[in-house]
Amino acid sequence: MYRAMLVDDENFDLVGMQKLIPWSSLEIDVVYSTSSSLAALDYVHNHEIDILITDIKMPVMSGIELARLALEVNPQLKTVFISGYQNFDFAKQALQLKADGYILKPIDDNEIISTLQEVVAGLSVRLHEKSDNALLNDFDFIRNDFLLHLLEGTIDEITLAAFLRKYPMDLPSGKAHAVIVEIDDVINKRGGSGEQEDLHHIYELLEAYISARQLGHICRLTPNRLGIIYLADPSSLQVELEGLLAEIRAKTDCTATVAYGRLADVNTELPVSYREAVYFISCKMFFGKDRVIDPGEARQFSIKSTKDVNTSLDELFQAITSYELVAICDVLEELFESVKKFAEPVKVYHFSRHLIARFEGYLKASGRNVPASAMEGWSEESLAYVEKFETIEEIKSWLRRRAFELSEMLHMSKQKSSWKLLSQIEFYVRTHLSRDITLKETAAHFAYSPNHFGVLFKEQTGMSFNDFVVQERMERAKKLLQSPSLKVYEVAEEVGYRSLTYFSRTFREMFGITPGEYRKQV
């Protein structure tokens, strides 16, 4: 077992790393963890450790300085940095210290596990000397970070020039396509170690394929998405991408979907091409997977955008809660009118399942007293049920019947007496989201015992008080994430989360995507 030390001044993040990472399976023993960089340095002076995992920005002594002093004591020490700030200067400092990993908060479990696997592999081999070229290969995370900044348009010309002087890359000032490769069905298989091996294998496979054919540069975007700056002949783009997908099919058990943006000037328009590719890959639900999504086809796609579908779902939910049966029919007709032109049944199923899954989220987030029997019709277990139908009309009829039943139940529940304080309690929660809101404290504020308060709240809303607080925090977070001036960690603090890791995990559990991914969609 290799000995590791964890250092993070945020106690929530520290505890999260201790409990959520499978240390034993990684052959790592966490021998010491602390929120004090000074205590960590003292431990290094008196004990032997193999791996230092530290936050960068900490009071008194930064993680960079801690690592620098620790390396003076143990030059063979492996270092992994964690940062809540997307600052390229931090990455450059990490490179100067010969870091073995650089991970941004909120921490993605898959990313840190993959990084630690590489660190352990490096410890097993114990390479003591590296040439300058090998050194660059060891710091693929810096190169990956650079390419990601280039695609997103968040790197300035001075930093770009400085990087290219130190690490020359074939990055001409001509034209390029931004390409996104998304590995299919990762969500359905999420969590297994075998999945991580598959993703790593696919990344290596694609990197070798792109390098051998001199197509451009590749970087990791998310655990299941890869970005490519395609620099080869634009006329061969479609053929090369089809060949790339064939390579994945032939040499792995997985499939992938590819989308690409316009041919753009590398220095000025590459981020525009990248944003187009991000949008087109989101159309996979409608066009199907294991294929190349053509931009022309996607641009002409007449189905509403994700934001428009959400707007229609808002209208549908409003009609249901207002007991407007005619409006329910109208909105469902509108949603399915465009679907009739789909040629492949699987696309209709994808669309229908998407509506059901999103509507379940509306029900859970509504804060209304939704009967349990009504929720069953929209639960996750019922998603597969839609695939039993053979026509769009059957699907639409099933959805209409479910919506009518729910509307009727909600209408009947409104006839019953309601808790007069409920609206005041909801207002109290919504105006104190940045604080630590507890059932005990809120019950005392309204002069109730905690037990009685909890029972009354559950009877009126259909959910526990704690679930309601989490729901309100997440809904508020969605609105705040639409403001580009706020950092993700600032949004987390605004809604009462001190731990970015816990905030990101809760957001993903509720909405199916991370806060960062949601921000890119809005």
XYZ file of C-alpha atoms in Angstrom:
522
model
C 0.000 0.000 0.000
C 1.245 3.460 -0.859
C 0.993 6.126 1.851
C -0.949 9.283 1.053
C -1.629 12.565 2.840
C -4.709 14.747 2.180
C -4.628 18.506 2.763
C -7.613 20.827 2.273
C -8.705 23.793 4.385
C -12.353 23.014 3.500
C -13.319 20.301 5.991
C -16.308 19.156 3.880
C -14.046 18.523 0.890
C -11.509 16.771 3.100
C -14.079 14.395 4.572
C -15.616 13.899 1.127
C -12.313 12.721 -0.331
C -11.705 10.413 2.621
C -15.076 8.698 2.300
C -15.911 8.765 -1.410
C -12.660 7.604 -3.015
C -12.023 3.805 -2.986
C -8.535 4.096 -1.500
C -8.032 0.401 -0.752
C -8.800 -0.685 -4.302
C -6.268 1.898 -5.496
C -3.637 0.370 -3.169
C -3.424 3.640 -1.230
C -3.530 4.101 2.537
C -4.460 7.609 3.724
C -2.080 7.873 6.677
C -2.780 11.517 7.509
C -5.346 14.184 6.623
C -5.469 17.777 7.818
C -6.942 21.193 7.066
C -3.667 22.898 8.077
C -0.811 23.187 5.586
C 1.626 23.834 8.465
C 0.584 20.614 10.195
C 0.990 18.795 6.885
C 4.536 20.116 6.455
C 5.414 19.046 10.000
C 4.116 15.538 9.224
C 6.247 15.362 6.067
C 9.358 16.200 8.098
C 8.680 13.365 10.536
C 7.051 10.643 8.422
C 7.494 9.006 5.060
C 4.709 9.437 2.512
C 4.470 8.561 -1.172
C 1.640 10.822 -2.368
C 0.638 14.365 -1.427
C -2.908 15.422 -2.450
C -3.439 19.071 -1.630
C -5.724 22.003 -2.315
C -3.853 24.916 -3.917
C -5.435 27.993 -2.352
C -5.177 27.793 1.455
C -4.514 30.334 4.200
C -1.038 30.792 5.723
C 0.671 28.502 3.187
C -0.583 27.603 -0.302
C -0.608 24.053 -1.629
C 2.047 25.066 -4.172
C 4.406 26.212 -1.400
C 3.622 23.130 0.708
C 4.491 20.856 -2.203
C 7.693 22.783 -2.918
C 8.908 22.376 0.677
C 7.743 18.753 0.840
C 9.693 17.929 -2.331
C 12.829 19.324 -0.694
C 12.353 16.712 2.023
C 11.328 13.913 -0.369
C 12.233 14.530 -4.050
C 10.466 11.295 -5.053
C 7.131 12.469 -3.637
C 4.145 12.262 -6.013
C 1.979 15.400 -5.926
C -1.625 15.933 -7.009
C -3.090 19.444 -6.872
C -6.762 20.342 -6.452
C -7.964 23.818 -7.328
C -11.300 25.639 -7.171
C -9.992 28.276 -9.567
C -9.628 27.859 -13.343
C -6.413 29.851 -13.359
C -3.801 28.870 -15.917
C -1.041 30.339 -13.723
C -1.749 27.676 -11.102
C -1.314 25.002 -13.756
C 2.017 26.505 -14.837
C 3.254 26.533 -11.243
C 2.180 22.913 -10.878
C 4.150 22.062 -14.013
C 7.268 23.718 -12.597
C 6.951 21.474 -9.542
C 6.702 18.357 -11.737
C 3.182 17.675 -10.491
C 1.510 14.355 -11.242
C -2.047 15.648 -11.410
C -4.082 18.848 -11.513
C -7.825 18.560 -10.819
C -10.423 21.326 -10.758
C -13.192 21.547 -8.185
C -15.915 20.403 -8.026
C -14.007 17.142 -8.028
C -15.195 14.527 -10.495
C -14.854 11.088 -8.843
C -13.929 9.422 -12.116
C -11.223 11.991 -12.873
C -9.482 11.777 -9.515
C -9.635 7.972 -9.508
C -8.102 7.882 -12.980
C -5.382 10.324 -11.894
C -4.557 8.297 -8.785
C -4.387 5.102 -10.834
C -1.730 6.753 -12.999
C 0.137 7.959 -9.913
C 0.174 4.445 -8.440
C 1.373 3.044 -11.755
C 4.190 5.587 -11.716
C 5.129 4.619 -8.168
C 5.253 0.962 -9.157
C 7.677 1.638 -11.975
C 9.735 4.160 -9.962
C 11.326 5.986 -12.861
C 14.022 8.244 -11.336
C 15.231 10.113 -14.405
C 13.288 11.593 -17.295
C 14.372 13.527 -20.362
C 12.761 16.852 -21.187
C 10.526 15.193 -23.799
C 9.423 12.505 -21.378
C 8.749 15.203 -18.796
C 6.275 16.860 -21.134
C 4.503 13.526 -21.611
C 4.221 13.166 -17.839
C 2.319 16.429 -17.714
C -0.409 15.613 -20.168
C -2.865 17.287 -17.833
C -1.207 20.680 -18.569
C -1.425 20.098 -22.308
C -5.031 18.954 -21.907
C -5.854 22.067 -19.871
C -4.238 24.273 -22.512
C -6.226 22.708 -25.367
C -9.462 22.998 -23.380
C -8.812 26.704 -22.783
C -8.086 27.078 -26.492
C -11.395 25.469 -27.473
C -13.379 27.494 -24.957
C -11.643 30.740 -25.903
C -10.437 31.417 -22.365
C -6.714 31.778 -23.067
C -5.173 35.131 -23.989
C -2.670 35.687 -26.804
C 0.270 36.311 -24.455
C -0.244 33.035 -22.570
C -0.810 31.208 -25.856
C 2.463 32.501 -27.314
C 4.378 31.705 -24.116
C 3.073 28.139 -24.013
C 3.899 27.482 -27.666
C 7.431 28.812 -27.212
C 8.081 26.384 -24.379
C 6.098 23.454 -25.775
C 5.966 23.713 -29.582
C 2.803 22.217 -31.064
C 1.599 21.860 -34.630
C -0.971 24.622 -34.244
C -1.065 26.587 -37.513
C -2.762 29.939 -37.821
C -5.075 28.562 -40.503
C -8.441 26.794 -40.299
C -9.677 23.986 -38.069
C -12.860 22.211 -37.002
C -13.776 21.701 -33.337
C -14.929 18.084 -32.907
C -16.557 16.360 -29.917
C -16.550 12.589 -29.445
C -19.039 11.328 -26.840
C -18.822 7.723 -25.635
C -22.338 6.253 -25.665
C -24.250 4.725 -22.730
C -21.798 5.851 -20.028
C -24.624 7.094 -17.761
C -26.294 3.665 -17.841
C -23.040 1.958 -16.883
C -21.688 4.628 -14.531
C -19.715 3.698 -11.463
C -17.827 0.517 -12.290
C -14.053 0.235 -12.450
C -14.448 -1.554 -15.776
C -16.018 1.566 -17.212
C -12.961 3.617 -16.239
C -10.703 1.129 -17.968
C -12.904 1.314 -21.093
C -12.785 5.121 -21.188
C -9.024 5.175 -20.671
C -8.558 2.547 -23.369
C -10.749 4.469 -25.814
C -8.845 7.684 -25.124
C -5.525 5.965 -25.849
C -7.018 4.336 -28.949
C -8.261 7.664 -30.328
C -5.029 9.441 -29.468
C -3.054 6.829 -31.393
C -5.502 6.966 -34.323
C -5.400 10.756 -34.550
C -1.624 10.877 -34.175
C -1.026 8.188 -36.805
C -3.254 9.959 -39.339
C -2.023 13.430 -38.311
C -5.549 14.718 -37.827
C -4.839 17.251 -35.062
C -4.904 17.411 -31.258
C -7.099 15.633 -28.711
C -8.065 16.519 -25.131
C -10.442 15.251 -22.460
C -13.524 17.413 -21.863
C -15.455 15.237 -19.397
C -15.081 11.573 -18.389
C -17.062 10.494 -21.475
C -16.346 13.358 -23.888
C -13.212 14.075 -25.905
C -12.424 17.197 -27.874
C -10.451 17.287 -31.110
C -8.927 20.276 -32.895
C -9.118 18.852 -36.413
C -6.263 20.271 -38.529
C -6.243 17.879 -41.491
C -7.834 18.384 -44.925
C -11.408 19.645 -44.288
C -12.710 17.771 -47.336
C -11.834 14.452 -45.656
C -13.401 15.333 -42.282
C -16.559 13.211 -42.650
C -14.624 10.185 -43.909
C -12.011 10.452 -41.150
C -14.643 10.720 -38.421
C -16.529 7.725 -39.804
C -13.231 5.852 -39.729
C -12.683 6.921 -36.130
C -16.080 5.493 -35.123
C -15.315 2.280 -37.009
C -12.057 2.008 -35.061
C -13.951 2.236 -31.752
C -16.481 -0.392 -32.862
C -13.775 -2.764 -34.060
C -11.453 -2.550 -31.066
C -13.793 -1.964 -28.084
C -17.203 -3.036 -26.789
C -18.401 0.574 -26.934
C -19.785 2.967 -29.512
C -19.468 6.731 -29.785
C -21.249 9.696 -31.339
C -19.411 12.559 -33.041
C -20.389 16.165 -33.780
C -18.350 18.998 -35.245
C -18.631 22.745 -35.720
C -17.846 25.013 -38.635
C -14.443 25.381 -40.255
C -12.975 28.272 -38.257
C -9.863 30.371 -37.944
C -7.774 28.828 -35.143
C -6.792 32.174 -33.632
C -10.172 33.914 -33.675
C -13.135 31.596 -34.336
C -12.274 28.195 -32.867
C -14.484 28.747 -29.752
C -17.447 29.433 -32.085
C -16.868 26.087 -33.810
C -16.563 24.426 -30.387
C -19.861 25.880 -29.119
C -21.565 24.616 -32.266
C -20.139 21.137 -31.698
C -21.380 21.191 -28.090
C -24.886 22.068 -29.287
C -24.885 19.479 -32.082
C -23.740 16.666 -29.769
C -26.703 17.509 -27.511
C -28.949 16.610 -30.467
C -27.872 12.974 -30.108
C -31.138 12.273 -28.277
C -33.034 13.132 -31.468
C -30.650 11.893 -34.172
C -29.481 8.683 -32.512
C -26.035 7.487 -31.444
C -23.074 5.666 -32.983
C -22.932 8.147 -35.879
C -21.549 11.462 -37.069
C -24.075 14.273 -36.626
C -23.931 16.492 -39.679
C -24.136 20.249 -38.850
C -26.389 20.938 -41.833
C -28.819 18.269 -40.694
C -28.769 19.577 -37.108
C -29.300 23.202 -38.156
C -32.390 22.243 -40.145
C -33.728 20.173 -37.300
C -37.155 21.681 -36.594
C -37.684 20.125 -33.175
C -37.502 22.699 -30.395
C -34.242 23.332 -28.617
C -33.771 21.999 -25.070
C -34.717 25.394 -23.660
C -37.924 25.428 -25.771
C -38.846 21.917 -24.614
C -38.361 23.059 -21.044
C -40.645 26.025 -21.710
C -43.327 23.688 -23.041
C -42.917 21.466 -20.010
C -43.417 24.515 -17.812
C -46.667 25.188 -19.677
C -47.717 21.548 -19.340
C -47.013 21.491 -15.618
C -48.904 24.759 -15.160
C -51.888 23.312 -17.034
C -51.841 20.188 -14.861
C -51.630 22.076 -11.572
C -54.359 24.496 -12.744
C -56.672 21.659 -13.825
C -56.801 22.916 -17.432
C -57.411 19.713 -19.361
C -57.734 21.382 -22.772
C -54.392 23.111 -22.296
C -52.818 19.745 -21.382
C -53.982 18.336 -24.707
C -52.743 21.389 -26.638
C -49.241 21.323 -25.160
C -48.872 17.559 -25.699
C -49.977 17.984 -29.330
C -47.408 20.748 -29.752
C -44.626 18.653 -28.242
C -45.333 15.631 -30.420
C -46.170 17.377 -33.694
C -42.533 17.687 -34.696
C -41.770 14.143 -33.576
C -43.995 12.702 -36.319
C -41.323 13.336 -38.932
C -38.812 11.044 -37.204
C -38.037 8.071 -39.399
C -36.560 5.844 -36.690
C -38.691 4.638 -33.733
C -35.686 4.781 -31.396
C -35.619 8.572 -31.771
C -39.258 8.833 -30.742
C -38.557 6.645 -27.701
C -35.565 8.800 -26.750
C -37.672 11.941 -26.979
C -40.559 10.431 -24.989
C -38.278 9.122 -22.267
C -36.684 12.550 -22.067
C -40.093 14.173 -21.497
C -41.009 11.654 -18.791
C -37.681 12.019 -16.988
C -37.856 15.818 -17.067
C -41.462 15.837 -15.900
C -40.567 13.630 -12.957
C -38.078 16.343 -12.006
C -40.830 18.954 -12.166
C -42.994 16.877 -9.847
C -40.210 16.423 -7.298
C -39.254 20.093 -7.471
C -42.809 21.428 -7.349
C -43.117 21.654 -3.575
C -46.738 20.608 -3.950
C -48.592 17.854 -2.171
C -48.270 15.296 -4.964
C -49.962 11.971 -4.118
C -47.605 8.998 -4.063
C -49.884 7.084 -6.443
C -49.531 9.869 -9.004
C -45.740 9.912 -8.699
C -45.595 6.227 -9.591
C -46.729 7.024 -13.104
C -43.729 9.306 -13.643
C -41.092 7.412 -11.688
C -37.771 6.288 -13.071
C -38.950 2.676 -13.073
C -41.706 3.559 -15.538
C -39.355 5.042 -18.151
C -38.912 1.699 -19.902
C -42.680 1.288 -20.112
C -42.930 3.735 -23.002
C -40.953 1.370 -25.234
C -43.854 -1.096 -25.145
C -45.853 1.214 -27.421
C -45.537 0.938 -31.186
C -46.943 4.292 -32.331
C -46.615 7.950 -31.374
C -50.363 8.126 -30.766
C -50.134 5.354 -28.172
C -47.336 7.156 -26.361
C -49.178 10.467 -26.479
C -52.392 8.846 -25.251
C -50.558 7.269 -22.308
C -48.956 10.586 -21.364
C -52.288 12.416 -21.684
C -54.020 9.891 -19.406
C -51.282 10.161 -16.801
C -51.419 13.963 -16.930
C -55.221 13.942 -16.533
C -55.000 11.592 -13.537
C -52.398 13.752 -11.835
C -54.320 16.957 -12.551
C -57.457 15.428 -11.039
C -55.595 14.322 -7.894
C -54.009 17.747 -7.427
C -57.366 19.432 -7.950
C -58.990 17.219 -5.316
C -56.159 17.826 -2.835
C -56.681 21.594 -3.159
C -60.210 21.157 -1.863
C -58.835 19.976 1.471
C -57.817 22.391 4.191
C -54.267 23.625 3.923
C -51.713 24.626 6.530
C -51.942 28.406 6.677
C -48.288 28.777 7.678
C -46.974 26.809 4.684
C -46.489 29.834 2.447
C -44.651 31.644 5.244
C -42.412 28.630 5.828
C -41.599 28.383 2.120
C -40.786 32.127 2.043
C -38.583 31.744 5.137
C -36.586 28.939 3.525
C -36.172 30.756 0.212
C -34.853 33.879 1.909
C -32.344 32.001 4.079
C -30.804 29.596 1.544
C -27.265 30.843 2.150
C -27.540 29.838 5.815
C -27.547 26.459 7.517
C -31.290 25.705 7.592
C -32.358 22.903 9.943
C -35.713 21.377 10.792
C -35.167 22.059 14.503
C -34.300 25.755 14.013
C -37.160 26.367 11.561
C -39.702 24.592 13.782
C -38.622 26.738 16.732
C -38.957 29.875 14.614
C -42.621 29.035 13.971
C -43.199 27.812 17.560
C -43.575 24.096 16.754
C -41.884 21.021 18.120
C -39.543 19.469 15.516
C -41.517 16.209 15.285
C -44.906 17.891 14.880
C -43.507 20.387 12.391
C -41.920 17.628 10.290
C -45.135 15.589 10.159
C -47.289 18.585 9.177
C -44.844 19.669 6.500
C -44.718 16.181 4.959
C -48.523 15.936 4.940
C -48.893 19.280 3.154
C -46.077 19.037 0.611
C -45.559 15.324 0.083
C -41.858 15.626 0.869
C -39.671 15.932 3.940
C -38.525 19.356 5.098
C -34.874 18.527 4.356
C -35.739 17.412 0.816
C -37.636 20.665 0.302
C -34.614 22.700 1.425
C -32.303 20.797 -0.940
C -34.787 21.249 -3.780
C -35.001 25.010 -3.185
C -31.200 25.289 -3.001
C -30.822 23.492 -6.320
C -33.533 25.534 -8.064
C -31.893 28.731 -6.812
C -28.505 27.425 -7.979
C -29.882 26.892 -11.506
C -30.925 30.534 -11.673
C -27.608 31.795 -10.297
C -25.606 29.641 -12.732
C -27.191 31.591 -15.564
C -25.148 34.603 -14.450
C -21.651 34.376 -16.022
C -20.269 36.812 -13.436
C -20.620 34.242 -10.644
C -18.087 31.439 -10.186
C -19.441 27.976 -9.468
C -18.017 28.056 -5.945
C -19.724 31.427 -5.379
C -23.043 29.923 -6.461
C -22.479 27.043 -4.034
C -21.902 29.498 -1.178
C -24.992 31.524 -2.135
C -27.186 28.445 -1.703
C -25.604 27.264 1.542
C -22.904 24.797 0.429
C -19.367 25.189 1.672
C -18.248 22.041 -0.140
C -18.039 22.285 -3.923
C -17.808 18.498 -4.108
C -21.059 18.002 -2.174
C -22.777 20.808 -4.094
C -21.779 19.352 -7.473
C -22.818 15.835 -6.444
C -26.228 17.018 -5.188
C -26.814 19.088 -8.339
C -25.923 16.157 -10.584
C -28.156 13.768 -8.630
C -31.126 16.118 -9.017
C -30.661 17.279 -12.615
C -28.456 14.621 -14.224
C -25.617 17.029 -15.107
C -22.924 18.935 -13.228
C -23.226 22.681 -12.535
C -20.532 23.368 -15.132
C -22.321 21.345 -17.818
C -25.610 23.099 -16.994
C -23.956 26.526 -17.320
C -22.720 25.630 -20.807
C -26.283 24.744 -21.877
C -27.945 27.987 -20.801
